[in-house]
Amino acid sequence: MDFAMGAAGGSGDDQHNQSLNKGKKTTTYRRHKEDQRTRLEELFRKCPNPDEIERRQIAKDLGLEPKQVKFWFQNKRTQKKTISERVDNNVLRVENERMHNENLVLREALKTIICPSCGGPHNEEERRELCLEQLRLENARLKAQHEKLSKFLVQHMDKPILEQNLDSPIRGSSSHGPLLGSSLRLRAGRSRMNLGASTSHDSFQDEEDTMSSQAGSKIITQMEKTMMAHIAVAAKDELLKLLRTNEPLWVKSSTDQRYVLHLECYETIFPRINHFKNSKARVESSKDSRIVRIKAKELVDMLLNSEIWENLFSRIVTKARTIQVLENGSLENRSGVLLLMREEMHVLSPLVPSREFYFLRYCHQVEANVWVIADVSVDCMKENNHDPNCWRFPSGCMIQGISNGMCQVSWVEHVEVDEKIQTHHLFKDLVNRNIAYGAERWLLELQRMCERFTSLEVEYIPNYDIGGVITTLGGRMSMMKFSHQMVKSFYGILNMSSITDFPQHLADENTGIRICARKVTNSNQSNPNIIITATTSFRLPLPSQNVFDFFRDPIRRVKWDAMCYKRPLHEIARISTGTHPNNYISIIQPIHPTANNVVIIQESCTDPLGSYVVYSSTNILDIKRTINGEDSSTMPFFPSGIVISEEGQSITNARASSSGNGDVRTRGSLLTVAFQILMNSSPTMMMEFVTVVNSLITSTVENINDALISSFN
């Protein structure tokens, strides 16, 4: 009996221990699950939509299956969405009830209103029926308009438009609605030069998506996207008519034989909105067509990439970015791509204010191997409540592929400029006569850059490489890439609108000096260096070609460049950058080299509307590494240079003379000179350096005037 009781007691203890162990396991399991849930909640807050790799890592860390993690995140997102919708519904229900009660109160108040004329109450039912009838008619009209618009967009955009309200604050342009940078791979000849990422469709899409996510701008709603699509398609249709029609829409200017819009005829066909109601506005319009050495499809891809666009037209475009990709279009032919972009344009002088546009860019393939790319301004993306000072009506280009890797590009520019923005008198003719920003300017720059692409891949080394300095194709490519970076950096210093400067003036009313200081962002020193930049623009009564020949000649450099210290220079190597014999990159060295082993890299370029000579001194060891094909992106350079523009009146006189409508009068040139000097001292000494730089540029201008006037008189 005792044994049985003992056995029974032992069995009871075992059951009790098992129950305790089971309870501990349950508690441990619950804690483990609670920890997993807490960890998942934290991960969800950081990233509510992880990709496959992230889900696998989470599953590994928490001891779960990837499917469990996937379904948990799906359920959590659904739960969040349901809670959010429930809260929104409650808010709307309360608001609806409030409005209903307010409506009842107003209805009761209307019953007691007395008509002043007859002394009796209004016939409420009759008024109500009349209002309802008017609303029914308006609703029917809007539905018909929406159906028509939807069919129109389906036809042109190849995708259906969702049912939605079409009221929108976005304005259109007319009566249709209220070596480049690090991302270009160029093909020329049998090989290609990679200056960065590829321009394939995948890389293009990645670049644009990245820029959209980093834009930080307001969210574009579906309703706004629909209206933007309508504006873009209408702009494309208008641009096609402008491109395919001459008279009566376009007439030749009596002064320079350029095509300009006949505004009365244009406004009859395309009624437009006045965007500057508080002041008079000036209209700039131009049209031109040229053959460009590039394949049509490659050019389309380049124009749809904002980074390449900025580098391709760096003499005109200061900054460009894609704010949002509204339509991706076809990957095969790029037709249907719709981009919302921002662009800042400039003339290469600090005396002329820059122009800023928010615009839509729409690409449409008209027929086989023919594309049209239309730009049109929109005002939905203003930053800092800054009103635009110019407005782009439907403009753009038509690209038609022809044989031998070439294409015909026809270009239209149509811009309205607020007259409150005053242009400096030196550049007034150049800007107002549609030269600085006209269609011819864009096409000449496009031709020049495409010729540069072709010259990258020339397989022979030119015989004017005097000392056999550049012996490989890789060295040639590296030098051309470095020179492009140098010239683009020089363009950037000419736009001083956003930099605090120290204005100074010379005695001549046609001459002004602007000086600014900025820190060197890539300095490795503990105290950042400061760069002093000085620019000035002035007029010379000489043809621009004579002035250009003077500046590109290394032998005559000692006559004007104070930094040569009166030492004679000679050219030891030259790289052609185009078909024009005066477009090239030079390596210039003192005839008697000094111990500092410094050489000058200089690029010279000219076209019918102007020219430039940009240069920078650099260490000879860095140049040797570049010639050997090494990466030149980290090489320090502080470019200076001269921009030479044919005077606006001179260009007009020359064109009139060539057409037999006038005589060539005295031709003049506009010069913009810019210097950069690295200051290794503290910022407290900056004003002393400003004085030194001001004296330097003043003496340089005097040397230029003396040397040129004496040479050509």
XYZ file of C-alpha atoms in Angstrom:
713
model
C 0.000 0.000 0.000
C 2.800 2.389 0.836
C 4.584 1.361 -2.317
C 1.518 2.065 -4.400
C 1.078 5.446 -2.804
C 4.727 6.242 -3.388
C 4.426 5.224 -6.992
C 1.340 7.317 -7.359
C 3.066 10.254 -5.713
C 6.044 9.923 -8.069
C 3.743 9.884 -11.062
C 2.086 13.069 -9.844
C 5.435 14.834 -9.517
C 6.378 13.864 -13.058
C 3.119 15.225 -14.408
C 3.631 18.431 -12.460
C 7.170 18.815 -13.830
C 5.955 18.126 -17.349
C 3.260 20.755 -16.903
C 5.840 23.262 -15.677
C 8.189 22.505 -18.575
C 5.342 22.813 -21.022
C 4.394 26.142 -19.504
C 7.964 27.385 -19.738
C 8.188 26.290 -23.387
C 4.913 28.029 -24.124
C 6.125 31.196 -22.444
C 9.435 31.017 -24.305
C 7.618 30.429 -27.581
C 5.328 33.357 -26.969
C 8.254 35.602 -26.116
C 10.037 34.428 -29.243
C 6.997 35.168 -31.359
C 6.562 38.523 -29.671
C 10.208 39.387 -30.416
C 9.726 38.340 -34.038
C 6.606 40.486 -34.294
C 8.354 43.467 -32.695
C 11.309 43.104 -35.038
C 9.012 42.823 -38.060
C 7.143 45.943 -36.955
C 10.427 47.890 -36.801
C 11.466 46.634 -40.233
C 8.054 47.517 -41.653
C 8.348 51.083 -40.455
C 11.727 51.394 -42.173
C 10.821 49.582 -45.391
C 7.188 48.507 -45.911
C 7.920 46.872 -49.267
C 11.200 44.870 -49.163
C 12.477 43.135 -52.249
C 13.283 39.425 -52.566
C 16.855 39.736 -51.270
C 15.762 41.760 -48.245
C 12.976 39.275 -47.438
C 15.431 36.376 -47.499
C 17.779 38.219 -45.155
C 14.917 39.034 -42.749
C 13.795 35.404 -42.774
C 17.330 34.244 -42.031
C 17.723 36.708 -39.156
C 14.385 35.813 -37.534
C 14.391 32.084 -38.226
C 11.373 32.214 -40.550
C 10.576 31.026 -44.032
C 10.812 33.658 -46.822
C 7.153 33.016 -47.683
C 6.155 33.744 -44.076
C 7.972 37.080 -44.269
C 6.423 37.864 -47.655
C 2.845 37.119 -46.500
C 3.354 38.992 -43.207
C 4.403 42.165 -45.047
C 1.506 41.774 -47.487
C -0.998 41.399 -44.648
C 0.557 44.309 -42.749
C 0.298 46.601 -45.776
C -3.314 45.565 -46.284
C -4.056 46.185 -42.606
C -2.481 49.645 -42.731
C -4.427 50.515 -45.856
C -7.685 49.318 -44.294
C -7.109 51.372 -41.133
C -6.253 54.438 -43.180
C -9.361 54.062 -45.315
C -11.503 53.562 -42.222
C -10.153 56.774 -40.672
C -10.703 58.676 -43.935
C -14.236 57.340 -44.197
C -15.018 58.421 -40.646
C -13.702 61.913 -41.355
C -15.726 62.127 -44.550
C -18.828 60.811 -42.807
C -18.572 63.467 -40.089
C -17.983 66.172 -42.709
C -20.931 64.926 -44.756
C -23.196 64.989 -41.744
C -22.064 68.510 -40.900
C -22.753 69.722 -44.412
C -26.131 67.984 -44.416
C -27.138 69.763 -41.214
C -25.870 73.056 -42.587
C -27.893 72.474 -45.746
C -31.059 71.867 -43.703
C -30.509 75.100 -41.811
C -30.052 77.033 -45.065
C -33.192 75.490 -46.548
C -35.210 76.602 -43.531
C -33.743 80.084 -43.771
C -34.652 80.328 -47.466
C -38.309 79.707 -46.653
C -38.471 82.935 -44.661
C -36.771 85.170 -47.264
C -39.038 87.888 -48.667
C -38.604 89.174 -52.233
C -37.927 92.964 -52.053
C -39.819 93.732 -55.278
C -43.083 91.886 -54.745
C -43.038 91.261 -51.008
C -43.687 87.559 -51.404
C -41.502 84.481 -50.919
C -39.394 83.046 -53.758
C -40.715 80.101 -55.685
C -38.114 77.710 -54.313
C -39.215 74.664 -56.294
C -39.144 76.543 -59.582
C -35.647 77.894 -58.912
C -34.462 74.472 -57.873
C -35.697 72.875 -61.104
C -34.084 75.617 -63.171
C -30.721 75.112 -61.425
C -30.945 71.346 -61.822
C -31.629 71.701 -65.529
C -28.611 73.966 -65.956
C -26.439 71.507 -64.057
C -27.684 68.608 -66.206
C -26.760 70.482 -69.392
C -23.331 71.398 -68.028
C -22.738 67.817 -66.906
C -23.664 66.474 -70.341
C -21.297 68.944 -71.987
C -18.424 67.980 -69.680
C -19.027 64.273 -70.256
C -18.935 64.762 -74.011
C -15.732 66.807 -73.723
C -14.128 64.172 -71.477
C -15.059 61.355 -73.850
C -13.589 63.274 -76.775
C -10.371 63.991 -74.843
C -10.046 60.347 -73.743
C -10.367 59.076 -77.311
C -7.867 61.687 -78.450
C -5.285 60.665 -75.847
C -5.831 56.937 -76.421
C -5.128 57.513 -80.095
C -1.887 59.440 -79.470
C -0.588 57.947 -76.224
C -1.494 54.292 -76.917
C -2.989 53.789 -73.449
C -6.447 54.387 -71.899
C -7.219 57.347 -69.675
C -8.994 56.731 -66.370
C -12.353 58.360 -65.692
C -11.664 61.541 -63.765
C -12.475 65.197 -63.417
C -10.595 67.408 -65.876
C -10.588 70.643 -63.877
C -6.929 71.577 -63.363
C -4.875 74.668 -62.507
C -2.232 73.790 -65.107
C -1.899 76.163 -68.039
C -0.771 75.126 -71.462
C 0.896 77.142 -74.132
C -2.071 78.152 -76.229
C -5.776 77.641 -76.595
C -5.323 73.872 -76.349
C -5.365 74.051 -72.573
C -6.092 76.490 -69.793
C 32.297 64.041 -74.314
C 29.891 64.656 -72.354
C 29.104 63.908 -68.744
C 29.225 60.705 -66.801
C 26.293 59.079 -68.557
C 27.106 58.961 -72.242
C 28.496 56.198 -74.424
C 29.283 57.446 -77.890
C 29.498 55.356 -81.016
C 31.737 56.474 -83.865
C 33.421 54.311 -86.478
C 33.983 50.692 -85.509
C 34.525 51.247 -81.808
C 32.937 53.218 -78.972
C 34.241 55.510 -76.298
C 32.761 55.046 -72.843
C 32.676 58.329 -70.937
C 30.370 56.939 -68.263
C 27.216 54.888 -68.137
C 25.468 53.633 -71.248
C 22.579 55.417 -72.910
C 20.677 52.172 -73.308
C 17.010 52.145 -72.402
C 17.620 50.405 -69.073
C 20.290 52.836 -67.889
C 18.275 55.770 -69.173
C 15.269 54.656 -67.179
C 17.354 54.094 -64.036
C 18.848 57.584 -64.362
C 15.485 59.253 -64.816
C 13.863 57.297 -61.965
C 16.721 58.290 -59.659
C 16.359 61.948 -60.552
C 12.599 61.770 -60.033
C 12.987 60.300 -56.570
C 15.537 62.952 -55.607
C 13.652 65.905 -57.062
C 11.899 66.733 -53.819
C 9.101 68.430 -55.708
C 5.411 68.172 -55.107
C 3.575 64.996 -56.104
C 1.982 65.124 -59.539
C -1.581 63.833 -59.297
C -3.232 61.624 -61.896
C -5.500 64.490 -62.862
C -2.481 66.760 -63.492
C -0.761 64.005 -65.478
C -3.796 63.747 -67.736
C -3.845 67.477 -68.353
C -0.080 67.487 -68.976
C -0.503 64.686 -71.507
C -3.212 66.711 -73.258
C -0.977 69.823 -73.306
C 2.021 67.839 -74.613
C 0.080 66.167 -77.446
C -1.441 69.508 -78.471
C 2.058 71.072 -78.402
C 3.357 68.263 -80.611
C 0.587 68.870 -83.169
C 1.274 72.609 -83.172
C 5.023 72.043 -83.535
C 4.495 69.738 -86.522
C 2.461 72.445 -88.266
C 5.162 75.011 -87.524
C 7.872 72.691 -88.862
C 6.025 71.702 -92.036
C 4.687 75.152 -92.941
C 6.540 78.212 -94.162
C 4.314 80.967 -95.452
C 2.063 82.416 -94.172
C 3.048 81.253 -90.637
C 6.725 82.007 -91.199
C 8.141 84.998 -93.022
C 11.735 85.955 -93.776
C 13.062 88.875 -91.804
C 13.887 91.833 -94.025
C 17.073 92.524 -92.043
C 18.844 89.149 -91.846
C 16.705 86.717 -93.911
C 15.928 84.523 -90.894
C 12.546 82.865 -90.611
C 10.377 84.475 -87.904
C 6.741 83.920 -87.004
C 4.059 86.138 -88.486
C 2.359 86.765 -85.145
C -1.033 87.867 -86.472
C -1.314 84.769 -88.629
C -0.042 82.570 -85.807
C -2.535 83.895 -83.271
C -5.360 83.395 -85.761
C -4.505 79.701 -86.051
C -3.289 79.138 -82.469
C -4.984 81.575 -80.044
C -2.721 81.869 -77.026
C -2.719 83.116 -73.449
C -0.861 86.254 -72.377
C 1.424 85.048 -69.579
C 2.735 88.461 -68.540
C -0.352 90.579 -67.913
C 1.354 93.317 -65.894
C 3.929 94.276 -68.478
C 4.684 94.149 -72.147
C 6.238 90.985 -73.478
C 8.672 90.360 -76.322
C 8.249 87.338 -78.589
C 11.343 85.540 -79.908
C 10.783 83.052 -82.723
C 13.146 81.298 -85.121
C 13.345 78.285 -87.387
C 16.288 76.465 -88.969
C 17.263 73.090 -90.435
C 20.669 71.386 -90.754
C 22.338 68.033 -91.416
C 23.898 66.492 -88.277
C 26.455 63.678 -88.203
C 24.686 61.225 -85.871
C 22.090 58.466 -86.152
C 18.521 59.651 -85.587
C 17.696 57.084 -82.897
C 20.877 57.880 -80.923
C 20.069 61.587 -81.023
C 16.534 60.892 -79.742
C 17.959 58.952 -76.777
C 20.370 61.775 -75.997
C 17.682 64.474 -76.025
C 15.517 62.443 -73.632
C 18.290 62.251 -71.025
C 18.538 65.470 -68.990
C 22.185 64.951 -68.002
C 23.258 64.381 -71.597
C 21.053 67.292 -72.702
C 22.900 69.590 -70.282
C 26.305 68.423 -71.489
C 25.375 68.358 -75.166
C 24.335 72.032 -75.113
C 26.572 73.249 -72.300
C 27.179 76.570 -74.098
C 23.439 77.280 -73.815
C 22.128 75.158 -70.922
C 23.544 75.836 -67.461
C 21.467 73.303 -65.535
C 18.917 70.662 -66.492
C 17.137 67.892 -64.635
C 14.177 65.600 -65.084
C 11.628 66.266 -62.346
C 9.384 63.308 -63.159
C 8.918 60.698 -65.884
C 5.193 60.998 -66.627
C 5.098 58.424 -69.438
C 7.772 55.826 -70.224
C 6.706 55.338 -73.838
C 7.937 52.529 -76.038
C 11.326 51.000 -75.236
C 11.773 50.143 -78.899
C 11.402 53.575 -80.491
C 10.946 55.961 -77.490
C 7.613 57.104 -78.881
C 5.243 58.315 -76.162
C 7.911 59.399 -73.636
C 6.646 62.355 -71.598
C 8.994 64.140 -69.163
C 8.531 67.054 -66.786
C 11.844 68.939 -66.819
C 13.563 72.043 -65.473
C 16.142 73.964 -67.463
C 18.273 77.058 -66.915
C 19.754 78.772 -69.975
C 22.427 81.442 -70.280
C 24.440 83.571 -72.654
C 28.184 83.304 -72.043
C 28.423 86.593 -70.175
C 27.586 87.552 -66.569
C 25.902 90.723 -67.906
C 22.941 88.763 -69.301
C 20.466 87.211 -66.821
C 19.772 83.513 -67.167
C 16.420 82.069 -68.231
C 14.570 79.362 -66.338
C 11.881 77.039 -67.689
C 9.665 74.305 -66.292
C 8.508 72.434 -69.333
C 7.120 69.195 -70.720
C 9.164 67.234 -73.249
C 7.163 64.825 -75.400
C 8.634 62.404 -77.951
C 6.514 60.976 -80.761
C 7.561 58.857 -83.730
C 5.745 60.391 -86.687
C 6.732 57.682 -89.157
C 9.555 55.232 -89.764
C 12.876 56.868 -88.799
C 11.211 60.254 -88.140
C 10.704 61.621 -84.614
C 9.396 64.884 -83.252
C 10.382 66.126 -79.770
C 8.152 68.930 -78.483
C 8.826 71.225 -75.506
C 6.167 73.418 -73.899
C 6.171 75.402 -70.644
C 3.963 74.575 -67.660
C 3.586 76.562 -64.463
C 2.778 73.802 -61.979
C 6.316 73.464 -60.546
C 7.283 76.900 -59.219
C 9.973 76.887 -56.551
C 10.090 79.507 -53.795
C 7.059 81.230 -55.341
C 9.289 82.543 -58.112
C 7.306 83.601 -61.179
C 8.925 82.756 -64.526
C 10.365 85.618 -66.557
C 9.953 83.773 -69.851
C 7.548 81.258 -71.335
C 8.180 78.616 -74.001
C 5.389 78.061 -76.483
C 5.484 74.795 -78.476
C 9.094 74.474 -79.593
C 11.456 71.633 -80.363
C 12.784 69.641 -83.261
C 11.982 67.019 -85.873
C 14.686 64.392 -86.448
C 14.712 62.508 -89.748
C 17.260 59.761 -90.282
C 19.139 59.662 -93.588
C 21.915 57.439 -94.910
C 25.507 57.096 -93.678
C 24.685 57.593 -90.010
C 23.411 61.139 -90.483
C 20.098 62.862 -89.878
C 18.296 66.052 -90.807
C 17.238 68.116 -87.794
C 14.651 70.898 -88.138
C 14.379 73.181 -85.104
C 11.816 75.735 -83.897
C 12.214 78.129 -80.965
C 9.219 80.186 -79.801
C 9.569 82.060 -76.501
C 7.802 84.966 -74.822
C 10.021 87.111 -72.566
C 8.878 89.547 -69.902
C 10.150 93.005 -70.812
C 10.774 93.703 -67.119
C 13.922 91.615 -67.575
C 16.290 94.157 -69.079
C 19.117 92.942 -71.326
C 22.478 94.702 -71.091
C 22.926 97.091 -74.016
C 26.054 95.243 -75.229
C 24.061 92.052 -75.809
C 20.649 93.554 -76.614
C 20.862 92.992 -80.375
C 22.324 89.519 -79.910
C 19.391 88.471 -77.693
C 16.509 90.422 -79.252
C 17.355 89.409 -82.828
C 16.885 85.692 -81.997
C 20.619 84.960 -82.242
C 21.651 84.095 -78.682
C 18.837 81.567 -78.077
C 17.582 81.023 -81.636
C 17.165 77.797 -83.567
C 20.399 78.389 -85.493
C 22.356 78.615 -82.214
C 20.982 75.247 -81.033
C 21.705 73.487 -84.328
C 25.222 74.885 -84.665
C 26.025 73.646 -81.178
C 24.512 70.232 -81.976
C 26.564 69.997 -85.174
C 29.755 70.934 -83.330
C 29.285 68.357 -80.579
C 28.399 65.561 -83.015
C 31.548 66.354 -84.997
C 33.438 66.110 -81.723
C 32.024 62.609 -81.178
C 33.257 61.556 -84.611
C 36.734 62.984 -84.080
C 37.033 60.954 -80.862
C 37.361 57.765 -82.865
C 39.771 58.876 -85.614
C 42.246 56.024 -85.732
C 45.289 57.927 -86.965
C 47.348 60.430 -84.999
C 47.449 63.849 -86.761
C 50.712 64.797 -88.438
C 50.698 68.187 -86.676
C 51.437 66.475 -83.344
C 54.766 68.270 -83.481
C 56.725 66.440 -80.842
C 55.030 63.038 -81.047
C 53.468 63.704 -77.668
C 50.185 61.857 -78.157
C 50.965 58.438 -79.598
C 47.885 56.378 -78.681
C 44.168 56.581 -79.357
C 43.468 56.191 -75.629
C 45.608 59.234 -74.844
C 43.714 61.236 -77.463
C 40.381 60.267 -75.906
C 41.550 61.116 -72.386
C 42.759 64.536 -73.488
C 39.463 65.292 -75.239
C 37.478 64.245 -72.161
C 39.659 66.403 -69.905
C 39.320 69.373 -72.233
C 35.526 69.030 -72.335
C 35.419 69.057 -68.529
C 37.633 72.143 -68.524
C 35.429 74.036 -71.009
C 32.215 73.074 -69.219
C 33.695 74.281 -65.919
C 34.596 77.564 -67.618
C 30.994 78.002 -68.792
C 29.846 77.590 -65.196
C 31.918 80.500 -63.853
C 30.291 82.892 -66.350
C 26.897 82.556 -64.656
C 27.239 84.661 -61.489
C 23.543 85.276 -60.847
C 23.532 83.045 -57.763
C 26.954 84.014 -56.389
C 27.712 86.894 -54.025
C 30.064 89.148 -55.962
C 31.916 92.422 -55.604
C 30.959 94.658 -58.543
C 33.573 97.002 -59.882
C 33.461 99.221 -62.988
C 36.000 100.568 -65.413
C 35.901 104.098 -66.750
C 34.465 103.008 -70.121
C 30.689 102.742 -69.923
C 30.780 99.684 -72.199
C 33.006 97.789 -69.763
C 32.222 96.359 -66.350
C 34.080 93.929 -64.103
C 32.394 91.417 -61.839
C 34.381 89.604 -59.168
C 33.268 86.747 -56.945
C 34.868 84.303 -54.506
C 33.998 80.682 -53.800
C 35.489 77.801 -51.852
C 37.183 74.853 -53.521
C 34.938 71.896 -52.752
C 37.491 69.187 -53.546
C 40.396 70.594 -51.556
C 42.282 68.081 -49.404
C 43.724 70.738 -47.145
C 42.427 71.452 -43.662
C 41.680 75.063 -44.619
C 39.697 75.145 -47.866
C 41.198 77.222 -50.629
C 39.306 80.115 -52.172
C 39.052 80.828 -55.886
C 38.733 84.428 -57.029
C 36.883 84.765 -60.340
C 36.801 87.952 -62.380
C 34.855 88.514 -65.603
C 34.206 91.439 -67.879
C 32.535 92.009 -71.251
C 33.347 94.759 -73.728
C 33.180 95.625 -77.422
C 35.953 95.741 -80.020
C 35.491 97.360 -83.463
C 37.018 94.330 -85.213
C 35.587 91.235 -86.949
C 35.276 88.284 -84.615
C 37.372 86.001 -86.845
C 40.379 88.337 -86.595
C 39.996 88.495 -82.827
C 39.709 84.695 -82.590
C 42.851 84.163 -84.686
C 44.727 86.538 -82.404
C 43.816 84.729 -79.183
C 44.406 81.169 -80.394
C 47.914 81.952 -81.611
C 50.400 80.868 -78.885
C 53.140 83.101 -80.315
C 51.070 86.272 -79.763
C 49.960 85.189 -76.298
C 52.691 87.195 -74.576
C 51.043 90.386 -75.878
C 47.969 89.987 -73.673
C 48.372 87.183 -71.096
C 50.038 88.611 -67.998
C 50.389 85.085 -66.562
C 52.972 84.232 -69.239
C 55.425 86.576 -67.556
C 56.668 87.693 -71.012
C 57.929 84.187 -71.777
C 57.433 83.021 -75.402
C 55.291 79.910 -75.877
C 54.981 77.289 -78.586
C 52.490 74.569 -79.429
C 53.823 71.023 -79.000
C 50.665 69.016 -79.813
C 47.211 69.507 -81.299
C 44.037 67.394 -81.347
C 41.294 68.137 -83.862
C 37.755 68.314 -82.418
C 35.777 68.730 -85.641
C 35.819 69.361 -89.359
C 36.644 73.052 -89.017
C 40.440 73.485 -89.040
C 40.274 76.024 -86.186
C 38.491 73.673 -83.774
C 41.193 71.866 -81.798
C 42.851 71.248 -78.438
C 46.437 72.448 -77.946
C 49.209 71.591 -75.522
C 51.302 74.735 -75.127
C 54.651 74.920 -73.369
C 57.169 77.704 -72.746
C 60.034 77.672 -75.216
C 62.391 77.708 -72.213
C 60.635 75.472 -69.629
C 61.002 76.557 -66.048
C 61.501 74.398 -62.998
C 57.809 74.311 -62.156
C 57.069 72.108 -65.208
C 53.754 73.764 -66.040
C 52.047 73.481 -69.429
C 48.850 75.047 -70.777
C 45.917 73.055 -72.122
C 43.897 75.197 -74.510
C 40.758 74.505 -76.545
C 39.783 76.737 -79.458
C 36.445 76.582 -81.215
C 34.579 78.749 -83.734
C 31.280 78.760 -85.619
C 29.341 81.417 -87.595
C 27.854 82.948 -84.425
C 30.936 83.130 -82.227
C 33.993 81.404 -80.820
C 35.923 80.773 -77.639
C 39.441 80.116 -76.400
C 39.534 78.351 -73.019
C 42.750 77.377 -71.262
C 44.124 76.152 -67.966
C 47.629 75.665 -66.690
C 48.387 72.247 -65.247
C 51.274 70.125 -64.086
C 53.149 68.340 -66.842
C 53.128 65.079 -64.850
C 49.305 65.123 -64.769
C 49.210 65.670 -68.520
C 51.580 62.747 -69.088
C 49.282 60.480 -67.057
C 46.298 61.670 -69.082
C 48.110 61.080 -72.376
C 48.878 57.550 -71.181
C 45.121 56.951 -70.908
C 44.690 57.313 -67.148
C 41.557 58.808 -65.602
C 41.645 62.606 -65.753
C 38.510 63.294 -63.692
C 40.528 64.016 -60.520
C 42.994 66.401 -62.172
C 42.731 69.923 -60.692
C 42.100 72.748 -63.132
C 40.965 76.364 -62.871
C 40.091 77.404 -66.425
C 40.182 80.918 -67.782
C 39.327 82.095 -71.255
C 37.784 84.435 -73.779
C 34.352 84.174 -75.395
C 34.047 86.047 -78.688
C 30.610 86.829 -80.096
C 29.906 88.515 -83.391
C 27.988 91.686 -82.629
C 24.259 91.312 -83.316
C 24.171 94.205 -85.776
C 27.267 92.844 -87.532
C 25.611 89.466 -88.085
C 22.511 91.193 -89.437
C 24.589 93.355 -91.804
C 26.576 90.351 -93.022
C 23.435 88.352 -93.769
C 21.815 91.303 -95.504
C 24.931 91.741 -97.632
C 25.086 88.048 -98.588
C 21.459 88.204 -99.743
C 22.098 91.373 -101.754
C 19.973 93.588 -99.514
C 22.647 95.789 -98.014
C 26.288 96.667 -97.567
C 28.712 95.320 -94.998
C 29.268 98.054 -92.446
C 31.944 98.200 -89.797
C 31.851 94.873 -88.012
C 32.363 94.576 -84.286
C 32.898 91.839 -81.706
C 31.762 91.304 -78.137
C 34.414 89.854 -75.817
C 33.894 88.233 -72.438
C 37.137 87.658 -70.548
C 37.203 85.499 -67.399
C 40.074 84.695 -65.017
C 40.327 82.327 -62.060
C 43.036 82.556 -59.430
C 43.528 80.134 -56.531
C 44.017 81.879 -53.195
C 45.933 79.903 -50.566
C 45.507 82.499 -47.818
C 42.849 83.004 -45.198
C 39.459 84.569 -46.064
C 40.465 87.715 -44.154
C 42.864 88.556 -46.991
C 40.225 88.070 -49.658
C 39.694 91.780 -50.331
C 43.411 92.186 -50.995
C 43.221 89.432 -53.585
C 40.125 91.032 -55.083
C 42.144 94.196 -55.617
C 44.965 92.196 -57.224
C 42.560 90.330 -59.530
C 40.792 93.551 -60.476
C 44.129 95.079 -61.396
C 45.084 91.952 -63.362
C 41.959 91.855 -65.486
C 42.071 95.610 -66.034
C 45.632 95.425 -67.339
C 44.722 92.393 -69.469
C 41.843 94.276 -71.103
C 44.155 97.202 -71.796
C 46.753 94.835 -73.307
C 44.084 93.235 -75.503
C 42.859 96.596 -76.759
C 46.359 97.862 -77.464
C 47.549 94.672 -79.177
C 44.453 94.184 -81.346
C 43.947 97.791 -82.362
C 47.621 98.170 -83.296
C 47.660 94.845 -85.186
C 44.666 95.535 -87.421
C 44.934 99.292 -87.975
